[in-house]
Coordinates of C-alpha atoms in Angstrom, one line a residue:
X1 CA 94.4 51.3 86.6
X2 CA 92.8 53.3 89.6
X3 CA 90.3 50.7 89.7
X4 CA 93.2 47.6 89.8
X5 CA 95.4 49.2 92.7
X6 CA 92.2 50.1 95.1
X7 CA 91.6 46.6 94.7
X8 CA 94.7 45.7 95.8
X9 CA 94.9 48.3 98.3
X10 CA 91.9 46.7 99.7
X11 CA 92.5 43.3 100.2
X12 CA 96.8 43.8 101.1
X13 CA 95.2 46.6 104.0
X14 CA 92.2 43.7 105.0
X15 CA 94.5 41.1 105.2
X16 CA 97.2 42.3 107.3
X17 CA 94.7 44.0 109.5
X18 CA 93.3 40.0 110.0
X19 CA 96.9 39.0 110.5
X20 CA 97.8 41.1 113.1
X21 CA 95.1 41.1 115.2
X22 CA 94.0 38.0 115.7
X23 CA 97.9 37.4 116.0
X24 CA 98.8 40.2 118.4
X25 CA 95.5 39.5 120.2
X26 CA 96.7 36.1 121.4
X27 CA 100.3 37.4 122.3
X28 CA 98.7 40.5 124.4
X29 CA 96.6 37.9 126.2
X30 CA 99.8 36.0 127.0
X31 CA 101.8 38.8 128.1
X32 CA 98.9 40.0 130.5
X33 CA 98.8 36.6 132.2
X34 CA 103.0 36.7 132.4
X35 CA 102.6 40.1 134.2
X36 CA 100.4 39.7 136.6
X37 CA 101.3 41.2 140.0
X38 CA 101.4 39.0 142.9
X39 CA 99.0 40.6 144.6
X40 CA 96.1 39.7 142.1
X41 CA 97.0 36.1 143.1
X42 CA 94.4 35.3 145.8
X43 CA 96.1 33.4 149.0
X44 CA 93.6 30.7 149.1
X45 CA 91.9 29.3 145.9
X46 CA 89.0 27.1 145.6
X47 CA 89.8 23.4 146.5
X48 CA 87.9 22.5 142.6
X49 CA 90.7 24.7 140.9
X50 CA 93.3 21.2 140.2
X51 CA 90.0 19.4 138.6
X52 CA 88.6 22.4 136.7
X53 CA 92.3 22.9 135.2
X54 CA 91.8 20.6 132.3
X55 CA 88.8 22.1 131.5
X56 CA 89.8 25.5 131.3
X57 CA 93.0 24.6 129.3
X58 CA 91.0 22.7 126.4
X59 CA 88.3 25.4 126.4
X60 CA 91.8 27.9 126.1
X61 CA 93.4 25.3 123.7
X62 CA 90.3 25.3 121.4
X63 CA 89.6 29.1 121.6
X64 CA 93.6 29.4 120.3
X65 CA 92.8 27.0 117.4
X66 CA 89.7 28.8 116.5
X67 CA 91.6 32.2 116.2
X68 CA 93.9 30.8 114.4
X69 CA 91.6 29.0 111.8
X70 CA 90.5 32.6 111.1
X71 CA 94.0 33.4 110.0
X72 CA 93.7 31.7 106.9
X73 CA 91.2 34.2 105.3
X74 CA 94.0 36.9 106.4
X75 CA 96.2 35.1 104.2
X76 CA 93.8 34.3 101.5
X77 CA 93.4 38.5 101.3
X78 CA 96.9 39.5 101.6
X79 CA 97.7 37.0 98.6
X80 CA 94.6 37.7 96.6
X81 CA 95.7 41.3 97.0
X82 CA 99.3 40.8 95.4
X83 CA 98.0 39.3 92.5
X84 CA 96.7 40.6 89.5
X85 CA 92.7 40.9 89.5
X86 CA 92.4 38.0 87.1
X87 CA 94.1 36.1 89.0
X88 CA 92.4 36.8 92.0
X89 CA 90.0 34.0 91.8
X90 CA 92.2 30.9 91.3
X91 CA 94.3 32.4 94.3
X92 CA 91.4 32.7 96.8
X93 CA 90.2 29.0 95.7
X94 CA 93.4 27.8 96.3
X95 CA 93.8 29.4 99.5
X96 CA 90.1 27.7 100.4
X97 CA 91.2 24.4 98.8
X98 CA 94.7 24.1 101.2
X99 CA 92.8 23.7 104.4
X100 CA 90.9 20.4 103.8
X101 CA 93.7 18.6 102.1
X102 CA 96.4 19.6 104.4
X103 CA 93.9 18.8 107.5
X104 CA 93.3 15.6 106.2
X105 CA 97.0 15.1 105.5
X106 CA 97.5 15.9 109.1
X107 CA 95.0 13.6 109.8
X108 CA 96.1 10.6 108.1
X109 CA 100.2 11.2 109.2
X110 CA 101.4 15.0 109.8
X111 CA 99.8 14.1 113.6
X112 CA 101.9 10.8 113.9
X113 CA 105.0 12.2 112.7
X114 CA 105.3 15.5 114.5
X115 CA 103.7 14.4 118.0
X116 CA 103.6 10.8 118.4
X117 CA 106.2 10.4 120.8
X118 CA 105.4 13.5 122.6
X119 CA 104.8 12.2 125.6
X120 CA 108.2 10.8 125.5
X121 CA 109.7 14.2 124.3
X122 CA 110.9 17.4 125.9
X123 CA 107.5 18.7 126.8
X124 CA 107.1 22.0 128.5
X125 CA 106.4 22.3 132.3
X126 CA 102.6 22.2 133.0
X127 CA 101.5 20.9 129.4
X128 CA 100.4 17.8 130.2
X129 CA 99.1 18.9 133.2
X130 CA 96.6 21.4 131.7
X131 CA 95.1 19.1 129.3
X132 CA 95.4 16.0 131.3
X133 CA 97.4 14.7 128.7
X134 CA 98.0 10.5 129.3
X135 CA 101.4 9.4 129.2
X136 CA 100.0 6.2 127.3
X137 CA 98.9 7.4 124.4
X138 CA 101.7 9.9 122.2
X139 CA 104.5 7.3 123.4
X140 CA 105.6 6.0 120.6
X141 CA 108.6 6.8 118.0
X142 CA 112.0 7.1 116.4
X143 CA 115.0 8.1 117.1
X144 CA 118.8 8.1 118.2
X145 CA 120.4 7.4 121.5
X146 CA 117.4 5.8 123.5
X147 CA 117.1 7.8 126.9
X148 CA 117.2 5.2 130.0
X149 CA 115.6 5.0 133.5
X150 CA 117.6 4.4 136.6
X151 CA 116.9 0.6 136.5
X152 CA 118.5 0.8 132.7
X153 CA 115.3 0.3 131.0
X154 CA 114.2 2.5 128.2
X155 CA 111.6 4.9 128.8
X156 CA 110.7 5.5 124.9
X157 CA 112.2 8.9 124.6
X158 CA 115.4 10.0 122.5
X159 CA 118.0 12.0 123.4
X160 CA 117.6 12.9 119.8
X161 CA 114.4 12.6 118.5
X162 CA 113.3 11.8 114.8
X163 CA 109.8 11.3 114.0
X164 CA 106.5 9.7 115.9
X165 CA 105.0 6.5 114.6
X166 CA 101.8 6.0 116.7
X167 CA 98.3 8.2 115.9
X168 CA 97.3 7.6 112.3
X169 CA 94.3 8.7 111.4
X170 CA 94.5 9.1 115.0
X171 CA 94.3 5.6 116.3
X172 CA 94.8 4.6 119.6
X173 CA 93.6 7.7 120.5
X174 CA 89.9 6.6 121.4
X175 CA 87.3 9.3 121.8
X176 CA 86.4 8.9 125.3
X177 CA 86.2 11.2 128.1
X178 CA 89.7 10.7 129.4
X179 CA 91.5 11.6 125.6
X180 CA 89.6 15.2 125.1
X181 CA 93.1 17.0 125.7
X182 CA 94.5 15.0 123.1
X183 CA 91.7 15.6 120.9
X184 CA 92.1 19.5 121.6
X185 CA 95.7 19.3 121.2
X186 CA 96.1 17.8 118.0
X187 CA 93.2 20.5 116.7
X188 CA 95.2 23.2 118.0
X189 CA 98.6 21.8 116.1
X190 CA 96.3 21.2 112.9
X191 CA 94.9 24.9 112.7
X192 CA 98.9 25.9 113.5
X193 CA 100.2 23.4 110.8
X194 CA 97.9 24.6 108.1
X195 CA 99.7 28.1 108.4
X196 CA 102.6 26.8 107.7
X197 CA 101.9 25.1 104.6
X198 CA 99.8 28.6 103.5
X199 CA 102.5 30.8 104.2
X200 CA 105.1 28.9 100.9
X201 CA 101.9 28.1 98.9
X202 CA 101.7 32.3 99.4
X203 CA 105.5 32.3 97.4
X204 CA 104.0 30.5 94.6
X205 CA 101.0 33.0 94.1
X206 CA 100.4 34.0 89.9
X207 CA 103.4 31.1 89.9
X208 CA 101.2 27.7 89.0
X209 CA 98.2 26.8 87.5
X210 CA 95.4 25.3 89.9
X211 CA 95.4 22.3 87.7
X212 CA 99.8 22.1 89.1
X213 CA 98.8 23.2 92.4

């Protein structure tokens, strides 16, 4: 009995240490950039800052995903560790088995649903700015109440927006030079989307067999 609740001790303490830090880490990191005093802000900056923003907000974008990604073994821990020990097996190869079919569901439509009309959506100030994001390639979906310009044309956005319909298996995307913040942005929104679909599979831990699952 000693021997069962160390074990789960062990990987409930492990796994919520992973959580939290790579989790707080990344909201620290924000909060230090929200705060910084005006005085660290030097009054002339180089004239290769505008191109090099891109640059630094994929090589940001792709450091995020990467932290994230390292979630999932977090979660694989915290689960394994609320299970019985013989369950603990099919739990962490379920955990492992979650990431390439949900990637590659993202892959084939999760991507086109959730962001294909975002350039048409209510994006955030400076988004597509830092990744150089085009405005001709996520411009493409669904929904109700079609937004117009002042020449009464529509622009392709929705005052209420449904679903994307344009990057299936991400085509139209290209893999050229000029789509890399794309690229970066829709690994960043996989890594994110494949917590989402851990954290429910987590609910059904000791719950299903892997054959079900």
């Amino acid at each position: 009995m000693m021997c069962k609740l160390s074990f789960q001790r062990f990987f409930v303490a492990a796994g919520s240490f992973t959580v939290c830090s790579f989790a707080g880490g990344q909201g620290w990191a924000a909060d230090a950039t929200a705060t910084a005093p005006v005085s660290a802000v030097p009054s002339s900056l180089p004239t290769s800052l505008p191109t090099s923003l891109p640059s630094i907000g994929v090589l940001w974008l792709l450091l995020a995903a990467i932290v994230v990604m390292f979630m999932h073994i977090g979660f694989a821990m915290i689960e394994t560790g609320f299970c019985r020990a013989k369950h603990a097996l099919s739990t962490v190869a379920m955990n492992l088995m979650l990431f390439p079919l949900s990637c590659i569901a993202f892959w084939v439509y999760g991507f086109a649903f959730g962001w294909g009309n975002f350039s048409n959506g209510a994006v955030a100030p400076g988004w597509k700015a830092a990744l150089d994001l085009p405005d001709t390639v996520l411009n493409r979906g669904l929904g109700v109440i079609s937004i117009l310009d002042a020449a009464g044309k529509t622009t392709g956005g929705f005052a209420y927006g449904l679903l994307g319909t344009k990057g299936f298996f991400l085509s139209g995307i290209g893999c050229g030079t000029a789509q890399v913040g794309t690229l970066a942005f829709f690994f960043f929104m996989m890594a994110m989307m494949d917590k989402a679909a851990l954290i429910p599979a987590g609910a059904m831990v000791e719950r299903w067999k892997w054959t079900n699952f």
